[in-house]
Amino acid sequence: MSGNILPLPSAPEPRGTAIVPAATPALPAYYGTTTPPPPSGTSQFQRYLAAIGRFKWLILVATLLGATIGLIASRFVDPEYEVVAKIWIDNNGSPIDQTRSGPAQANELLPSAAWRQLFVSGRVQDEVVRRLSLYLQPDNPRDSVYFRGFQLAGRFSPGDYELSVGSDGRSFRLMQNDQTVADQGVVGDSVGRPMGLLWRPDPRLLTAGRSVRFAIVPPREAAAQLTRRLTPDLTENFLTLRLTGTDPVLAAATLNTWVDQFVIVANELKRQKLVYYANVQKEQLLNSEQAMREAELARQRFKVQTITEPSEQTAVAPGLLETQGTVQTAYFQKRMQLVELGNGRRTLERLVGEARAGNISESSLIQLGSLTSTVPAAVSLKNTLDMYFRLMAELKANREVFTDEAPVIIDINQRLNTIRRTTIPQEAGQLLAALRAQETELNRQIGAAQSELRGIPQRSMEEQRLNRDVDVNDALYRQLQQQAAVADLAALSATPDVSILDSAVAPLRPSTNTTPQIMLIAILGSLGLAIVIALLVDRVDNRFRYPEQAKNELGLDLLGAVPVLTSARKGRQDPEEAAQVVESFRLVRLNIRHAIEGAGPVMLTVSSPQAADGKSLVASNLALSFAEAGYRTLLIDGDIRRGALHSAFGISQKPGLADYLLGQAERKDVLCATSHPNLTVVPCGRRSKQGPELLASAQMEGMLTAMRATHEVIIVDSPPLSAGIDPYALATATEHLIIVLRAGKTNMKLAQAKIAVLDRLPVHVVGTVLNAITTKGIYEYYAYDYGYAADDEEESVPQLAAGVEDEEERR
């Protein structure tokens, strides 16, 4: 039931009519038309809000269902607890700090950024997983008592397992991945050994029919799961570790074991690093010592080889103030000696030549005597010359006494001639040969001395190089010896880089309670899903919902919108709502009056795409609106199949339109007066199968032509467009058609198909009237201001009742 009204007289009427104030005098055509037509467009946002409002109960139920599901799901999600531990880290720098004063100290093992990586390394995590058996994950935490002493072999098979005890309580069977039998035997024996499980559960716990499900994951995978629950935070020298878990006691034990293992591994790595560093220092020290000894041996061999060779150094004899001559001095002395020897040799060669020629003079003999005094090898020649000069002196002395013929004088002369001619040349020749041999030897010695002098710089440089090698290796050896001692002392006195400040303690309250989040997610998710479904349903909905559909999808101009009378549905009457309906029909009347051009009365047919759209309500109320405006109005019930206007106006169904068209009644007999003086109604008459042919006959056109002379407005209420050709025949006869669309009910696909037929007929579709709208939301602009109803002061509040539309809905 729509709850719309029919503005009928105030006198009591039959059931099914609407009681309204008494008829008012005829008003000008523009009365009540100062309000412009409402807007025809609708924003997408408004359309979304309208769809949400239409499906509000669905959205509410879906939201409540989602909240219920979220509440149930929260029961299966355990709250999480967070445990915290803190470690202090000594950050100093290099492995060995040798710039410190005092005993050698070992600095930090790792740079600050690497401590977090060490904490989550396999060296630390694997031991934690092994000690706490985190690779073992029972389906039920209460089954942990069955796994006391559980261990894994070196090679094992991960997967899901189920241990079930037979009904006799004696045998067991171990299934892997619910498919294959991994092991079976007698209760009390080891379980799962072929799969690498070192497990012997207490037989007292394995009762008959007992089943235990668990999973074995690789330790590295268990470590990765553990890492995802850890949040490390390194700030300066403090490493704060936060671990979350559903079991606070297990989480605290896990983090404490993890921290302890971390400290142990860090200290072991540091000690290993220091020992390795000390061993490297010792190895380098041994290599340096060997290199130093080889350098010393090389220098020693060089000195032994060159000890007999001259050098640039000048040896100082003990106790002497002067130094001995160097090899350079001896060399140049020999050179001077060679020059003197050469001069003497050449002089001697000249004198020997004179002596052998027998014409040597006294001056030459004197020169020869002086030469013999400088040559050590000329002793014999010197003695001969001394004898010669003594004989000459003796001869001179004897001549003063004796004459030349004296035997003494003759003997002396003979001896002098023998010495001059024989002895002196012979001994001078011998001396010359000796000088030549001495000169040759001296040249040889000088040549050898030159070679030795040329090798002195090379030997000196080689000696200096060897001395440098010895000095460098000695200095390196001393330095490495000191570093090796420092490294040994650091390894012996190593202090830990890390220490535990705060251990993890099991919290009493969870850190995060996921129930509110789950509830919020469930509510928001279900709400969003319901809204999306509502919008999708709205998109695929074929029913008429929004005013712009009339123009955009059907091509119809909007003549007006008739609001639904909610107060009448609730069994009470609201004069303001009744005024809203009255004003809506006044707007429709005005738009129709100006939409139909030309002289003569207004003739139009009112129809709708399907039944129960409210066409009869619109036709009757529109006729009353014209009548109240002072127009002589004729309302014809053209629905001779199921017409019911006679019930609404309290008149007899027969005779009516069908009787007149069949020739069984006169025209004046079918014109029924109503309580309104300007309104005449023609009922549908008797039901007839020939209805469609009668409506399209010449009698129908003749009746309309005759009524034009006596009435200013002729409105025909036709069957719906989906009923057959009846509405098309009536629209062709009146030449004008109004289509009624009911919000939330009219099928748009059906309306498009039926309206498309009108394109081939000589019918002017004036527009559409929207029926049963709710004056809020997307239709809020189609309402009128409350408090502006055009009522007389003496008039009582109108009584509202069910109207024509109730009859349509019942049919």
Short mmCIF file of N, CA and C in Angstrom, two decimals, residues 52 59 525-539:
data_model
loop_
_atom_site.label_atom_id
_atom_site.label_comp_id
_atom_site.label_asym_id
_atom_site.label_seq_id
_atom_site.Cartn_x
_atom_site.Cartn_y
_atom_site.Cartn_z
N ILE A 52 23.02 2.74 -0.21
CA ILE A 52 23.35 2.28 1.14
C ILE A 52 22.13 2.37 2.05
N ILE A 59 23.08 -4.28 5.23
CA ILE A 59 24.40 -3.86 5.72
C ILE A 59 24.50 -4.07 7.22
N GLY A 525 35.49 -4.92 7.72
CA GLY A 525 35.49 -5.75 6.52
C GLY A 525 34.08 -6.14 6.09
N SER A 526 33.28 -6.59 7.06
CA SER A 526 31.91 -6.96 6.72
C SER A 526 31.09 -5.74 6.28
N LEU A 527 31.34 -4.60 6.96
CA LEU A 527 30.64 -3.38 6.55
C LEU A 527 31.02 -2.98 5.13
N GLY A 528 32.32 -2.99 4.86
CA GLY A 528 32.77 -2.64 3.51
C GLY A 528 32.25 -3.61 2.47
N LEU A 529 32.30 -4.92 2.81
CA LEU A 529 31.80 -5.92 1.87
C LEU A 529 30.31 -5.74 1.61
N ALA A 530 29.57 -5.45 2.69
CA ALA A 530 28.13 -5.26 2.52
C ALA A 530 27.85 -4.02 1.67
N ILE A 531 28.63 -2.96 1.89
CA ILE A 531 28.44 -1.75 1.09
C ILE A 531 28.76 -2.03 -0.38
N VAL A 532 29.84 -2.75 -0.62
CA VAL A 532 30.21 -3.09 -1.99
C VAL A 532 29.12 -3.93 -2.64
N ILE A 533 28.61 -4.91 -1.89
CA ILE A 533 27.53 -5.74 -2.44
C ILE A 533 26.30 -4.89 -2.73
N ALA A 534 26.00 -3.95 -1.80
CA ALA A 534 24.85 -3.08 -2.01
C ALA A 534 25.02 -2.24 -3.27
N LEU A 535 26.23 -1.70 -3.46
CA LEU A 535 26.48 -0.89 -4.65
C LEU A 535 26.43 -1.73 -5.91
N LEU A 536 26.96 -2.97 -5.84
CA LEU A 536 26.91 -3.84 -7.01
C LEU A 536 25.47 -4.23 -7.35
N VAL A 537 24.70 -4.56 -6.30
CA VAL A 537 23.29 -4.89 -6.53
C VAL A 537 22.56 -3.69 -7.11
N ASP A 538 22.93 -2.50 -6.60
CA ASP A 538 22.30 -1.30 -7.13
C ASP A 538 22.63 -1.10 -8.61
N ARG A 539 23.86 -1.44 -8.98
CA ARG A 539 24.26 -1.28 -10.37
C ARG A 539 23.53 -2.25 -11.30
#
